[in-house]
mmCIF file with all atom_site columns, C-alpha atoms in Angstrom:
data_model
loop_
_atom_site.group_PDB
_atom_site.id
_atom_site.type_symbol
_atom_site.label_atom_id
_atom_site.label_alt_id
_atom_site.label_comp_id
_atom_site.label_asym_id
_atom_site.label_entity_id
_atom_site.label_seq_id
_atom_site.pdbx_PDB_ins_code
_atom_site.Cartn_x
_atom_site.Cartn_y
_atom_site.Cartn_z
_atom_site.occupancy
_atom_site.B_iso_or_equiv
_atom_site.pdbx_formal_charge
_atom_site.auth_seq_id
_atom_site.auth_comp_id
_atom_site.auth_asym_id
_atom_site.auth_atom_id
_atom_site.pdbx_PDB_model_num
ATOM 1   C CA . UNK E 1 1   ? 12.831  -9.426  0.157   1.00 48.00 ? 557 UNK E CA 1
ATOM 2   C CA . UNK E 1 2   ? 10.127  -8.757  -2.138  1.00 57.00 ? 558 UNK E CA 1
ATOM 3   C CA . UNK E 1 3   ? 9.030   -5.265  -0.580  1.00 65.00 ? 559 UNK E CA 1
ATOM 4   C CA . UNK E 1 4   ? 12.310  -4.343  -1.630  1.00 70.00 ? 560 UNK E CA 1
ATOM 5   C CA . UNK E 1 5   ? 12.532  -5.302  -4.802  1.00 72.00 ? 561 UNK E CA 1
ATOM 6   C CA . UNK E 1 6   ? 9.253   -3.620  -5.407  1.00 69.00 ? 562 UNK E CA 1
ATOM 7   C CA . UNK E 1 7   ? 10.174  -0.578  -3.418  1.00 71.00 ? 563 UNK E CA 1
ATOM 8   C CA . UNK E 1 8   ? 13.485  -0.266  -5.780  1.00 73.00 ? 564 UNK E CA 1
ATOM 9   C CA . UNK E 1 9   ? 11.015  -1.053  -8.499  1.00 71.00 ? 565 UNK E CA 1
ATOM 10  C CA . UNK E 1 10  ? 8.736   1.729   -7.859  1.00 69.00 ? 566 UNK E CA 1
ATOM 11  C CA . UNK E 1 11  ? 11.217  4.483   -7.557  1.00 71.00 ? 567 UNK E CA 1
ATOM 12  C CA . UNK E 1 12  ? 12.835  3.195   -10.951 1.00 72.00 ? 568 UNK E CA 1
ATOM 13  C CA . UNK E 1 13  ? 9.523   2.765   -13.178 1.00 69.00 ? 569 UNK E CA 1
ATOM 14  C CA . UNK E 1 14  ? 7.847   5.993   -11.988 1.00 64.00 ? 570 UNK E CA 1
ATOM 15  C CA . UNK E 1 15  ? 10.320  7.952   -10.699 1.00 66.00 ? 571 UNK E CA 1
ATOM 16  C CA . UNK E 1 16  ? 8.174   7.573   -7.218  1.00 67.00 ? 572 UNK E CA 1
ATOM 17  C CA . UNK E 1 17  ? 10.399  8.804   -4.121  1.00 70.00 ? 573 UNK E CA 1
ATOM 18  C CA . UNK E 1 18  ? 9.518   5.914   -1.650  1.00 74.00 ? 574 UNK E CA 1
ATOM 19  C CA . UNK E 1 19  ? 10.018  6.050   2.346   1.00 74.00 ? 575 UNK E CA 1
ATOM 20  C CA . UNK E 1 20  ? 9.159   3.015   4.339   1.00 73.00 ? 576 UNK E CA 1
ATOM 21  C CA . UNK E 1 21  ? 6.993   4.544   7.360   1.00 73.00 ? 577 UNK E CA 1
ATOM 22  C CA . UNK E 1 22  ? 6.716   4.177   11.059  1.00 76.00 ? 578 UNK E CA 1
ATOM 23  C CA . UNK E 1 23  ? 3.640   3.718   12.659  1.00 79.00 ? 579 UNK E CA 1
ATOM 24  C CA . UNK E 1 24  ? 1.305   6.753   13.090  1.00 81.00 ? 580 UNK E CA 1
ATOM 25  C CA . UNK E 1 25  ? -1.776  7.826   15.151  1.00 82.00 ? 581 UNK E CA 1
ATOM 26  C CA . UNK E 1 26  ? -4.540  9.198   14.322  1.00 81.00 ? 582 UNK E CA 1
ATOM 27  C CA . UNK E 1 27  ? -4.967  12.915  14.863  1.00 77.00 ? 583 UNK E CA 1
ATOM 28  C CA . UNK E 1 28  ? -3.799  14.894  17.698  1.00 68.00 ? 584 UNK E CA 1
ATOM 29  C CA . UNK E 1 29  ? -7.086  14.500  19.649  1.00 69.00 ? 585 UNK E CA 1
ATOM 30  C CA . UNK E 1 30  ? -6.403  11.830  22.485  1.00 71.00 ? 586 UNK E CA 1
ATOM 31  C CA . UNK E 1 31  ? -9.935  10.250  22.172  1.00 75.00 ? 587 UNK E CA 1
ATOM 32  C CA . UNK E 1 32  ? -8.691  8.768   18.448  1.00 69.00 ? 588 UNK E CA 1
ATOM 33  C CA . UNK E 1 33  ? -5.226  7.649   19.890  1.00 77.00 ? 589 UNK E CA 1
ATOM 34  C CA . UNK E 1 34  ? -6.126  3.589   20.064  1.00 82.00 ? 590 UNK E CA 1
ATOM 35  C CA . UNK E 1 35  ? -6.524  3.923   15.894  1.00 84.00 ? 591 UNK E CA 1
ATOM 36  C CA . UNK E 1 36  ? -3.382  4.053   13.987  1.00 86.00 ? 592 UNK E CA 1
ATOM 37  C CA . UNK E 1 37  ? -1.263  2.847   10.164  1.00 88.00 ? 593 UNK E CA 1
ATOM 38  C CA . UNK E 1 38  ? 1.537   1.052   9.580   1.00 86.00 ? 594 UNK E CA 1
ATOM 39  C CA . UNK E 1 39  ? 2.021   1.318   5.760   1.00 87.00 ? 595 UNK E CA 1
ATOM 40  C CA . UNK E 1 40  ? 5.041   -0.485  3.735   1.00 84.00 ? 596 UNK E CA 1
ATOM 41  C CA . UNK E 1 41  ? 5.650   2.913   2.432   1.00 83.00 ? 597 UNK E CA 1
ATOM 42  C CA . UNK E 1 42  ? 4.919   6.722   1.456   1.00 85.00 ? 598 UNK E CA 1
ATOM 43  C CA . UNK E 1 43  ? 4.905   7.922   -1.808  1.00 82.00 ? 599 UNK E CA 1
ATOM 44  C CA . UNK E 1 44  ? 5.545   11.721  -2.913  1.00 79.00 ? 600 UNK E CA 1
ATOM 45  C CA . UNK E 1 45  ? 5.621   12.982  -6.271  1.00 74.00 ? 601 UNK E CA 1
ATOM 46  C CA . UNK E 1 46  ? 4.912   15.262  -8.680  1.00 71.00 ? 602 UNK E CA 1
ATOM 47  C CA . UNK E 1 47  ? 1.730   15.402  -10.910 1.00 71.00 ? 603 UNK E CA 1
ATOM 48  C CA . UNK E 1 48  ? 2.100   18.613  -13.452 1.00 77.00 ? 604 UNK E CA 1
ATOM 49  C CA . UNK E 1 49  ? 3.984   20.522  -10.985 1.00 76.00 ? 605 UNK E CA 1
ATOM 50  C CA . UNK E 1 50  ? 1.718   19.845  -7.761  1.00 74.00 ? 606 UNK E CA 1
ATOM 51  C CA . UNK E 1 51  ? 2.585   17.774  -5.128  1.00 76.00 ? 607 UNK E CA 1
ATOM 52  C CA . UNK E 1 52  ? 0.766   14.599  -4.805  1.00 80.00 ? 608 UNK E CA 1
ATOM 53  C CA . UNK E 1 53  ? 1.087   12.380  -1.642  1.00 85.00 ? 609 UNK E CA 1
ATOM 54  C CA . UNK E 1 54  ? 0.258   8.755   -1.879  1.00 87.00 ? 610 UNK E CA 1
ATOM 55  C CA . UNK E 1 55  ? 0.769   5.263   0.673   1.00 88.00 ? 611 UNK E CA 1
ATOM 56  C CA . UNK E 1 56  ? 2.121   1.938   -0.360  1.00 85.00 ? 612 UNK E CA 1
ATOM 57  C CA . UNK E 1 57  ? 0.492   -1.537  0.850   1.00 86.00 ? 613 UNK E CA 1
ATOM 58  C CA . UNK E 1 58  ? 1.611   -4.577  -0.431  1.00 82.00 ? 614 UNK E CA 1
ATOM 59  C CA . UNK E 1 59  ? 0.129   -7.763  0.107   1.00 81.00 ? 615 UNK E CA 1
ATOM 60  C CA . UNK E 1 60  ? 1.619   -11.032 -0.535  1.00 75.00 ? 616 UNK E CA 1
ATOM 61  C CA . UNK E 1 61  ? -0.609  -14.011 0.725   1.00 72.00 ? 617 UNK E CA 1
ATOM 62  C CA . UNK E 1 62  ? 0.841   -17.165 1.846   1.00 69.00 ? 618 UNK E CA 1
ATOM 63  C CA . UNK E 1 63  ? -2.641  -18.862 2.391   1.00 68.00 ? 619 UNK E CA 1
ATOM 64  C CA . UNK E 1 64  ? -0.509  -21.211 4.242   1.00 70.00 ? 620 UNK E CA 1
ATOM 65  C CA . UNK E 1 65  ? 0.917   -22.841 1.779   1.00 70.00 ? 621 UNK E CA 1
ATOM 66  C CA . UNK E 1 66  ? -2.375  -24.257 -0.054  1.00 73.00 ? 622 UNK E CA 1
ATOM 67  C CA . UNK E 1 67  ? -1.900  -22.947 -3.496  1.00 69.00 ? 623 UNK E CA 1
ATOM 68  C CA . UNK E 1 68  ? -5.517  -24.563 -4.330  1.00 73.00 ? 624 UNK E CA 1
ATOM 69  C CA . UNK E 1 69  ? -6.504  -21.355 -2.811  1.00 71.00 ? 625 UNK E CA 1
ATOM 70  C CA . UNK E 1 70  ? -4.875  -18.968 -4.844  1.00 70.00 ? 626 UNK E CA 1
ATOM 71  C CA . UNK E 1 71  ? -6.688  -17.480 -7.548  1.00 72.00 ? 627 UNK E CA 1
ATOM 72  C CA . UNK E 1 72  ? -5.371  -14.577 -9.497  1.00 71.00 ? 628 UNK E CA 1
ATOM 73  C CA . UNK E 1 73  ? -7.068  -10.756 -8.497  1.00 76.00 ? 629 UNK E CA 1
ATOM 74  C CA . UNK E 1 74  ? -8.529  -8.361  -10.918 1.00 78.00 ? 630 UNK E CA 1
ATOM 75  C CA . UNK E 1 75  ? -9.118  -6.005  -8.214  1.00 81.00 ? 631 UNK E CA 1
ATOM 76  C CA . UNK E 1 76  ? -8.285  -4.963  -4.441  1.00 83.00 ? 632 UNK E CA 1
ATOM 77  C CA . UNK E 1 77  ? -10.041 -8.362  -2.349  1.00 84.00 ? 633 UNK E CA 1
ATOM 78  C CA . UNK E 1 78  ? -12.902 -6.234  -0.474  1.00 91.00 ? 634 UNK E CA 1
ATOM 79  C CA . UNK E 1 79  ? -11.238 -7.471  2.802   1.00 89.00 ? 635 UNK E CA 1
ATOM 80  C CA . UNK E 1 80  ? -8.994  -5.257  2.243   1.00 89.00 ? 636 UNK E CA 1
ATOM 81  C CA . UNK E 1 81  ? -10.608 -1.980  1.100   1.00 91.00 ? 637 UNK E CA 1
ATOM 82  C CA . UNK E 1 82  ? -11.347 -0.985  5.003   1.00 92.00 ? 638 UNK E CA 1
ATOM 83  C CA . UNK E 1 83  ? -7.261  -1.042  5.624   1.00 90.00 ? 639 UNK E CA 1
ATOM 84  C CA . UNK E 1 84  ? -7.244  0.572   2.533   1.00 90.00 ? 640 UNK E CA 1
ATOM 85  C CA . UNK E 1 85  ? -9.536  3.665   3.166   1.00 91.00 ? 641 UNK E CA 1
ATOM 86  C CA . UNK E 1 86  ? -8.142  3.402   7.117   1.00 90.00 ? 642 UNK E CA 1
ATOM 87  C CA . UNK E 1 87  ? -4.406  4.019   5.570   1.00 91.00 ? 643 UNK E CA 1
ATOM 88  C CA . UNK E 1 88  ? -5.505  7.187   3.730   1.00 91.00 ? 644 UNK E CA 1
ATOM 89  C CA . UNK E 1 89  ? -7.351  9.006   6.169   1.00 90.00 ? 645 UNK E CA 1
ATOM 90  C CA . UNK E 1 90  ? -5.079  8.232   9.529   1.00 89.00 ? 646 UNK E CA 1
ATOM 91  C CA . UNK E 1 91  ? -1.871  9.211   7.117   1.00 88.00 ? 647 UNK E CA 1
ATOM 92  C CA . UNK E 1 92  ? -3.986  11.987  5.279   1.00 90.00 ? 648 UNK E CA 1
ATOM 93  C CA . UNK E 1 93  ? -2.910  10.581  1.954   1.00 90.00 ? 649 UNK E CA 1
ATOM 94  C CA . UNK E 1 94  ? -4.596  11.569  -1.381  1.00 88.00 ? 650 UNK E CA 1
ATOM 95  C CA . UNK E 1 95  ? -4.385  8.002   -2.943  1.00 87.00 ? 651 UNK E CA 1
ATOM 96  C CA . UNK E 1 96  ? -2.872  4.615   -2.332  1.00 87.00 ? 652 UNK E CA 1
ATOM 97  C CA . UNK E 1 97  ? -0.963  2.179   -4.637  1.00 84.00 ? 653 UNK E CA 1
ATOM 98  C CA . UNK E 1 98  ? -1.918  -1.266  -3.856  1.00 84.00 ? 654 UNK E CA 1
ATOM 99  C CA . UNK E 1 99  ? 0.509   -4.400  -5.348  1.00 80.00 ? 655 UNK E CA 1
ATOM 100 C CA . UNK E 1 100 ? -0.652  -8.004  -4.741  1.00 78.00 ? 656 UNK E CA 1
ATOM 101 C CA . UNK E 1 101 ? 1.212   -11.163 -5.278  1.00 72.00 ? 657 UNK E CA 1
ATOM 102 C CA . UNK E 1 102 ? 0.050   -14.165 -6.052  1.00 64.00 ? 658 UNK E CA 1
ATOM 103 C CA . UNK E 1 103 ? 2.904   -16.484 -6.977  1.00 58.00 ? 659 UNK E CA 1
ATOM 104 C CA . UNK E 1 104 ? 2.338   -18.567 -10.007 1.00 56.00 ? 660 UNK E CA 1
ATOM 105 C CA . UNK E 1 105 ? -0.371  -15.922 -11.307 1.00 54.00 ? 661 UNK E CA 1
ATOM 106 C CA . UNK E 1 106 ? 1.522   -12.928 -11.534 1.00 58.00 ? 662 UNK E CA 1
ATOM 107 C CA . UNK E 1 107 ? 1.292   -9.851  -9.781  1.00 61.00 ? 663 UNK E CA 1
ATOM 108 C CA . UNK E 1 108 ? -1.891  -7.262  -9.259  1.00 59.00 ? 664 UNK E CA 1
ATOM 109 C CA . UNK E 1 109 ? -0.642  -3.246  -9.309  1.00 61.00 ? 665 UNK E CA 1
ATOM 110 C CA . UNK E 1 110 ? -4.020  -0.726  -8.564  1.00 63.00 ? 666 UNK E CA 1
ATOM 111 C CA . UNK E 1 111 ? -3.211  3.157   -8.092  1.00 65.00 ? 667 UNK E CA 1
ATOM 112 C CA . UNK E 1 112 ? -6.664  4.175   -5.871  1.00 57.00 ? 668 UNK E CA 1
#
């Protein structure tokens, strides 16, 4: 439920056209086939009349239900910066919006 909200969120605050996407491969080349993205979404808009193409990933940890564990973010966690960089280049995206949640301590929202 909350990808949606955000997703309806995201198109209202910045005017962002959002499309949840299906799972693409890397390249044409058959040798890169076994690496492939799944992002929560695609993001096209406009930035002073050029098109800019951006990908979505949200992240919502449950950390099993331990909130001693949660601590509130004041950046992307490094473990996810490889998924991050992966996203961009195997959907050949120009930058990524990232939005954590972490329950009680709000909410984390980077443009990279």
């Amino acid at each position: 439920m909350l990808r949606l909200e955000l997703l309806w969120w995201l198109r209202k605050w910045f005017g962002a056209e959002v499309a949840v996407a299906e799972k693409v491969v890397y390249g044409a080349n058959t040798e890169n086939d076994w690496l492939a993205a799944s992002p929560d979404g695609v993001l096209d808009r406009k930035v002073f009349e050029l098109s800019s193409h951006g990908v979505l990933e949200i992240k919502c940890p449950y950390l099993n239900g331990d909130m001693s564990k949660a601590f509130p973010w004041s950046r992307i966690p490094i473990r996810y910066i490889p998924q991050a960089q992966g996203l961009m280049e195997i959907l050949g995206r120009d930058w990524m919006d990232f939005y954590g949640s972490q329950f009680f301590f709000g909410d984390l929202f980077i443009s990279v």
